[in-house]
Amino acid sequence: MRGEKNLQDITTAHPDGIGGSPLRPDGTLKVRGEFAYSSDLWHEDMLWGMALRSPHAHARILSIDTTEALTQPGVYAVMTHEDIPGSKYYGLEIQDQPALAFGKVRYHGEAVAIVAADHPETARRALAKIKVEYEVLPPITTEEHCQNPETYGYVHEPHEYKGHASGNVVHSQKVVSGLGVNDDVRAMADVVVVGEYEVGMQDQAFLGPESGLAVPAEDGGIDLYIATQWLHVDRQQVAPVLGLPENKVRLTLAGVGGAFGGREDLSMQIHACLLAQRTGKPVKIVYSREESFFGHVHRHPAKMRYEHGATRDGKLVYMEARIVLDGGAYASASPAVVGNASSLSVGPYEVPNVNVLAIAYYSNNPSCGAMRGFGAVQACFGYETQLDRLAAELGMDPVELRQLNAVSQGSHLPTGQVIDAPAPVAELLQKVKDLPLPPPLDTEHHLDIRELPGALSNTSHGEGIVRGVGYAVGLKNVGFSEGFDDYSTARVRLEVIGGEPVAMVHTAMAEVGQGGVTVHGQIARTELGVERVTIHPANTEVGSAGSTSASRQTYMTGGAVKLAAEAVRNELFNLGRSRYGWTYNDLSLVGGKVVSASAGVLIPIVDLLGDQAIDLTREHHHRPTVPFDKETGQGFGHVQYTFCAHRAVVDVDVELGLVKVVELAAAQDVGKALNPLSVIGQIQGGSTQGLGLAVMEEIITKDGKVRNPSFTDYLIPTILDTPPQPVEIMELADPNAPYGLRGVGEAPTLSSTPAIVSAIRAATGLALNRVPVRPEHITGT
Amino acid sequence: MRVTFNANGRPVEADDVWEGESLLFMLRERLGLPGSKNACEQGECGSCTVYLDGAPVCSCLVAAGQVQDREVRTVEGLADDENGLDPVQQAFIDAGAVQCGFCTPGLLVQTHDLLEREPQPSDNDIREALSGNLCRCTGYEKIMDAVRLASARKCSGNSSEVSR
Ligand code: FES
Ligand code: FES
């Protein structure tokens, strides 16, 4: 039959729909240098904004004198907290952070005053003329300090603590399951390992500096063009400080040069808007790299104590953990990070008896908040190191021990939540284990020093180099948890342009590089059977898309685009039904046509639609979660779980303490790879940030002062530090998720760090309980 | 001061340049060429890489006044009107080497230079040549793929064949 063949031809999935790897819609602009990042914005008459920052970690502000700065030619405004028209505080979860410091400064680099001037250098010189008198106070920086406010003082005065915070504690969460951990439970274990672990403070180090342009509008409002992770939550925090209703503050996403959690909090948003409001002129702020280190929150450094008990044959009996996170001066996302660290502290293992406490303190160290992996990274270094030690203690293969205890679908986590989707942890470990190993280092016949630890520094020609292999696997949640209704909105419009059906997708999703815009196009093509899709600039004219974090955007905003596209499709079918009296219930849209499975092609979309447009908006809510019980941590707290396993191969120069990661293999279950090319890119990028934490990245503080705020002193992996990264993908559908997909971005950042450190231990025999591992930890010098 | 030089084949001039300004600032803020990026302005990241008289340099480390009467070629000057994107640009898109893309302009110029000097670089050559260009998003694997792809296409004379 003629129609049949036709039908089959056109019902083949669209190659640029989901499951394909079409090219990024922003790719061409990006390679031409024409993509407008937030730091590239320019406006007629624009001024440059800049902030004066505290040189102290903790000090009382006695006075601020701006008179001299104001008289500088080219200076248009100098502002302090006294000039703020609205609320003086903002914050992501707890509004405890002053837009400009007053009373006290609580961390090194806190903004005290801002200026607007006609040239960045004029602004810089004006800042130097602002006189701030400080009374320096002893900084509260250690766990001991934080725990004893009566002796060492409060970071915020007791009456100032907001939310559930109190007495230097931002938030704490317990998780108790089974019998908990007591002497009787301990007695059931044949083998016990106890370890204390530390994770240093990591920086997101996105390459595009914090920046944006605030333009005063005629209606007295502000238009802000900004690089962020969540437009609507920015607006929620900015508007009250400006003393404006939210609808007078309109945000449009400018090009974002990476984020990784570091743009979840505000940086220069309020400052640029305040200066634009004050001067009536557009104001641009671009942080320098040094300022960027002060201008955003970091990954919480952690001190952890883990205790695991197991039977002689390797079954885990109990786990006790205490995870202490340094939250720094302001709350940021600390409460949610604590929620993750506690509820995910056990890792992807079945442990019948658990007792966990996670706690975040306020201190006068830099504020910490969201970074890729969000509380789960620190815990993973703890439990995976423990599993290695337990394997050694039991004389078992570390992968087999993990597989023996691995969760699978149906397992109970210590929060009482049952994993109700595939959880192929044992299989993922097997996949990385079965990959062929890289060839051994051949120093005799083929020596290329670029492959050795130390590389071009020419530190070794093969002497003293030992190879090691290590494994790790992690447990991460996807989406916002603990009862938060983390919805996303999408608008889809279908119309005929130039004789072709064109879909337009409009969301407020922050494209930060992850490729969400590519996926939105794929979803629209798949659901609407059209070729051409345009992506509307992301702004606050449409409802919130939630944050580009927690590996949630493809799930949440992708899900919203799917819903909106389905609604448009139904509307189109209804149009056909009412116009042509169709009674088919087997309709679909393929190749630009309305098709009935039984009757074949009915009509091209173009003819059905004519000059009408269908324009519909839908919200996507994930299934509800609940807060964890404060005392027991019980509750259906997470939307979805995700798993990634790594195998790391390293060469260590044991004499100099230098490490070369030779290969970093990953296996991850992604449910459904909507765009395989992007999925692999996310896994490799996430793994590399884990590599950085393993062997090089740490913000060093002394008495609360940051010692290395530059790319000269804070090192991130270069292409020479980063090895080949084979990736194995599994696609076991999650029945609760759109298309069965699983959030991808964060899981690889968890297990890469412990896998690499495990490999270094295998090479050196050292304990290595702290990351990043430094040369002196290896050489003992 | 006034600085006159050649940018991407065209004579340009910038007025009121302050002596402390970098070539990067002048390109971005005075000449409407923001393609070169400003990730560190300390010579550590390579995102500002441009050709200066045919050699790649970090434009954040070059004083604006130093380029008087010289030739600068930026990422905006890699594509040409007739042939469209340079094979290196096309390969970065095709291989998935662009995520946020902030590192991309610098990497493109550096890769362009590498392939001019060495059309068929080994993996170690690629890593060495690009070791001054930081990328925080990709983990570099797709960048390696892109350079290999650009090299293969340049050598076979086919600049658009897509292989994924
Ligand atoms: S901006 Fe020039 S090297 Fe980083
Ligand atoms: S793609 Fe974002 S820094 Fe390289």
Coordinates of N, CA and C in Angstrom, one line a residue, chain A residues 21 23-24 30-31 33 37 39-40 48 119 121 125 203-205 207 209 256-258 260 284 289 448 450-451 512-513 680-682 684-685 688-689 697 710 712 717-720 722 724-725, chain B residues 18 21 25 28-30 34-35 37-40 42 44 75-76 85 89 93-96 98-104 108 124-125 127-128 130-131 134 136-142 144 164:
Chain A
S21 N 22.0 13.9 18.7 CA 22.9 14.9 19.2 C 23.0 16.1 18.2
L23 N 23.5 19.8 16.9 CA 24.5 20.8 17.4 C 23.8 21.9 18.2
R24 N 24.6 22.5 19.1 CA 24.0 23.6 20.0 C 23.5 24.7 19.1
K30 N 29.0 31.3 19.5 CA 30.1 31.1 20.4 C 31.5 31.0 19.7
V31 N 31.5 30.2 18.6 CA 32.8 30.1 18.0 C 33.2 31.3 17.1
G33 N 32.8 34.2 18.3 CA 33.1 35.3 19.2 C 32.0 36.3 19.3
Y37 N 28.2 37.5 26.2 CA 28.2 37.1 27.6 C 27.9 38.4 28.4
S39 N 29.6 39.9 30.5 CA 30.7 40.8 30.6 C 30.9 41.6 29.3
D40 N 30.2 41.2 28.2 CA 30.4 41.8 26.9 C 29.4 43.0 26.7
W48 N 30.7 52.4 35.0 CA 31.3 51.1 35.6 C 31.1 51.1 37.1
H119 N 35.0 55.2 34.0 CA 36.0 54.2 33.5 C 36.4 53.3 34.7
E121 N 39.1 52.4 35.8 CA 40.2 52.9 36.6 C 39.8 54.1 37.5
R125 N 40.2 54.1 41.5 CA 40.9 55.2 42.3 C 39.9 55.8 43.3
D203 N 36.6 25.9 44.8 CA 35.9 27.0 44.1 C 35.3 26.6 42.8
Q204 N 34.2 27.2 42.5 CA 33.6 26.8 41.2 C 34.4 27.2 40.0
A205 N 35.1 28.3 40.2 CA 36.1 28.8 39.1 C 35.5 28.8 37.7
L207 N 34.7 30.3 34.2 CA 35.6 31.2 33.6 C 35.0 32.6 33.3
P209 N 33.5 35.9 34.3 CA 33.4 36.5 35.6 C 32.0 37.0 35.9
V256 N 26.1 33.2 29.8 CA 26.7 32.8 31.1 C 28.0 31.9 30.8
G257 N 29.1 32.3 31.4 CA 30.3 31.6 31.2 C 30.6 30.6 32.3
G258 N 29.7 29.6 32.4 CA 29.8 28.5 33.4 C 29.2 29.0 34.7
F260 N 28.2 26.2 37.9 CA 28.6 25.1 38.8 C 28.1 25.4 40.3
K284 N 27.4 49.0 34.4 CA 28.0 47.6 34.2 C 29.0 47.3 35.3
R289 N 39.2 38.5 38.3 CA 39.3 37.2 38.9 C 39.5 37.2 40.4
D448 N 57.9 10.0 26.8 CA 57.5 11.3 26.5 C 57.2 11.9 27.8
R450 N 55.8 14.4 28.7 CA 54.5 15.0 28.8 C 53.4 14.0 29.4
E451 N 53.8 12.7 29.4 CA 52.9 11.8 30.0 C 53.2 11.4 31.4
V512 N 23.7 27.8 31.1 CA 25.0 28.2 31.7 C 26.1 27.4 30.9
G513 N 25.7 26.7 29.9 CA 26.7 26.0 29.1 C 26.3 24.5 29.0
I680 N 27.7 13.0 27.6 CA 29.1 12.6 27.8 C 30.0 13.9 28.2
G681 N 29.7 15.0 27.6 CA 30.4 16.2 27.9 C 30.2 16.6 29.4
Q682 N 28.9 16.4 29.9 CA 28.7 16.7 31.3 C 29.4 15.8 32.2
Q684 N 32.2 14.1 31.6 CA 33.7 14.4 31.6 C 34.0 15.7 32.3
G685 N 33.2 16.7 32.1 CA 33.4 18.0 32.8 C 33.3 17.8 34.3
T688 N 36.2 16.0 35.8 CA 37.4 16.8 35.9 C 37.4 17.7 37.1
Q689 N 36.2 18.2 37.4 CA 36.2 19.1 38.6 C 36.4 18.2 39.9
E697 N 42.8 21.5 43.9 CA 42.0 22.7 44.1 C 41.7 23.0 45.6
S710 N 43.6 33.8 43.0 CA 43.9 34.1 41.6 C 44.2 32.7 40.9
T712 N 46.8 32.0 39.4 CA 48.2 31.7 39.6 C 48.3 30.8 40.8
P717 N 42.4 22.1 36.9 CA 43.1 21.2 35.9 C 43.3 21.9 34.5
T718 N 44.4 21.7 33.9 CA 44.7 22.1 32.5 C 44.5 20.8 31.7
I719 N 44.6 21.0 30.4 CA 44.5 19.9 29.5 C 45.6 18.9 29.7
L720 N 46.7 19.3 30.3 CA 47.8 18.4 30.6 C 47.6 17.6 31.8
T722 N 44.6 16.6 32.7 CA 43.4 15.8 32.5 C 43.6 14.7 31.5
P724 N 42.6 11.0 29.3 CA 41.5 10.5 28.5 C 40.4 9.9 29.5
Q725 N 39.1 10.1 29.1 CA 38.0 9.8 30.0 C 37.0 8.9 29.3
Chain B
W18 N 43.7 55.0 27.9 CA 44.5 55.3 29.1 C 45.7 54.4 29.0
E21 N 45.7 50.7 30.0 CA 44.7 49.8 29.4 C 45.4 48.6 28.6
F25 N 41.3 45.0 26.8 CA 40.3 46.1 27.2 C 40.0 46.9 25.9
R28 N 37.8 45.0 23.5 CA 36.5 44.7 24.0 C 35.7 45.9 24.2
E29 N 36.3 46.9 24.8 CA 35.5 48.1 25.2 C 35.5 49.3 24.3
R30 N 36.5 49.3 23.4 CA 36.6 50.5 22.6 C 36.4 50.2 21.1
P34 N 34.3 42.1 21.3 CA 34.4 41.5 22.6 C 34.6 40.0 22.6
G35 N 34.9 39.4 21.4 CA 35.1 38.0 21.2 C 36.2 37.4 22.1
K37 N 38.1 36.9 25.4 CA 37.5 36.9 26.7 C 38.4 37.3 27.8
N38 N 37.8 37.6 29.0 CA 38.5 38.2 30.1 C 38.3 37.4 31.4
A39 N 38.8 36.1 31.3 CA 38.5 35.3 32.5 C 39.4 35.5 33.6
C40 N 40.6 36.1 33.4 CA 41.5 36.3 34.5 C 42.3 37.6 34.5
Q42 N 45.2 38.1 33.9 CA 46.5 37.9 34.6 C 47.4 36.9 33.8
E44 N 46.8 33.8 32.9 CA 46.7 32.5 33.4 C 45.7 31.6 32.7
V75 N 39.4 36.2 17.4 CA 38.5 35.1 17.0 C 37.5 35.6 16.0
E76 N 37.2 36.9 16.1 CA 36.2 37.5 15.1 C 36.8 37.4 13.7
L85 N 32.9 29.6 8.4 CA 33.7 29.3 9.5 C 35.0 28.7 9.1
Q89 N 36.9 26.2 13.8 CA 35.6 26.6 14.5 C 34.5 25.6 14.3
I93 N 32.4 23.1 17.1 CA 30.9 22.9 17.2 C 30.6 21.4 17.1
D94 N 31.1 20.8 16.0 CA 30.7 19.4 15.7 C 31.1 18.4 16.7
A95 N 32.2 18.6 17.4 CA 32.7 17.7 18.3 C 32.1 17.8 19.7
G96 N 31.3 18.9 19.9 CA 30.8 19.1 21.2 C 31.8 19.7 22.2
V98 N 32.2 22.9 22.7 CA 31.7 24.1 23.3 C 30.6 23.9 24.3
Q99 N 30.8 24.2 25.5 CA 29.7 24.2 26.5 C 29.4 25.7 26.8
C100 N 29.9 26.2 27.9 CA 29.6 27.7 28.1 C 30.3 28.5 27.0
G101 N 31.4 28.0 26.5 CA 32.0 28.7 25.4 C 32.9 29.8 25.7
F102 N 33.1 30.1 27.0 CA 33.9 31.2 27.4 C 35.4 31.0 27.1
C103 N 35.8 29.7 27.2 CA 37.2 29.4 26.8 C 37.5 29.3 25.3
T104 N 36.4 29.2 24.6 CA 36.4 28.8 23.2 C 37.2 29.8 22.3
L108 N 40.3 28.5 20.2 CA 40.3 28.5 18.7 C 41.5 29.1 18.1
N124 N 49.9 14.3 22.5 CA 50.7 15.1 23.4 C 51.1 16.5 22.9
D125 N 51.2 16.6 21.6 CA 51.5 17.9 21.0 C 50.3 18.8 21.3
R127 N 48.0 18.6 23.7 CA 48.0 18.9 25.1 C 49.0 20.0 25.4
E128 N 50.2 19.8 24.9 CA 51.2 20.8 25.2 C 50.8 22.2 24.7
L130 N 47.9 23.4 24.1 CA 46.7 24.0 24.7 C 46.8 24.1 26.2
S131 N 48.0 23.8 26.7 CA 48.1 23.8 28.2 C 48.0 25.1 28.9
L134 N 42.7 27.4 29.9 CA 41.8 26.7 30.8 C 40.4 26.6 30.3
R136 N 36.7 25.1 32.1 CA 36.2 24.6 33.3 C 35.0 23.7 33.0
C137 N 34.5 23.6 31.8 CA 33.3 22.9 31.6 C 33.5 21.5 31.0
T138 N 34.4 21.4 30.0 CA 34.3 20.2 29.2 C 35.1 19.0 29.7
G139 N 36.1 19.3 30.5 CA 37.0 18.2 30.9 C 38.0 17.9 29.7
Y140 N 38.0 18.7 28.7 CA 39.0 18.7 27.6 C 38.9 17.6 26.6
E141 N 38.1 16.5 26.9 CA 38.1 15.4 26.0 C 37.5 15.8 24.6
K142 N 36.4 16.6 24.7 CA 35.8 17.0 23.4 C 36.6 18.0 22.7
M144 N 40.0 17.8 22.7 CA 40.9 16.9 22.0 C 40.3 16.4 20.7
R164 N 30.7 12.1 14.2 CA 30.5 12.2 15.6 C 30.7 10.9 16.3

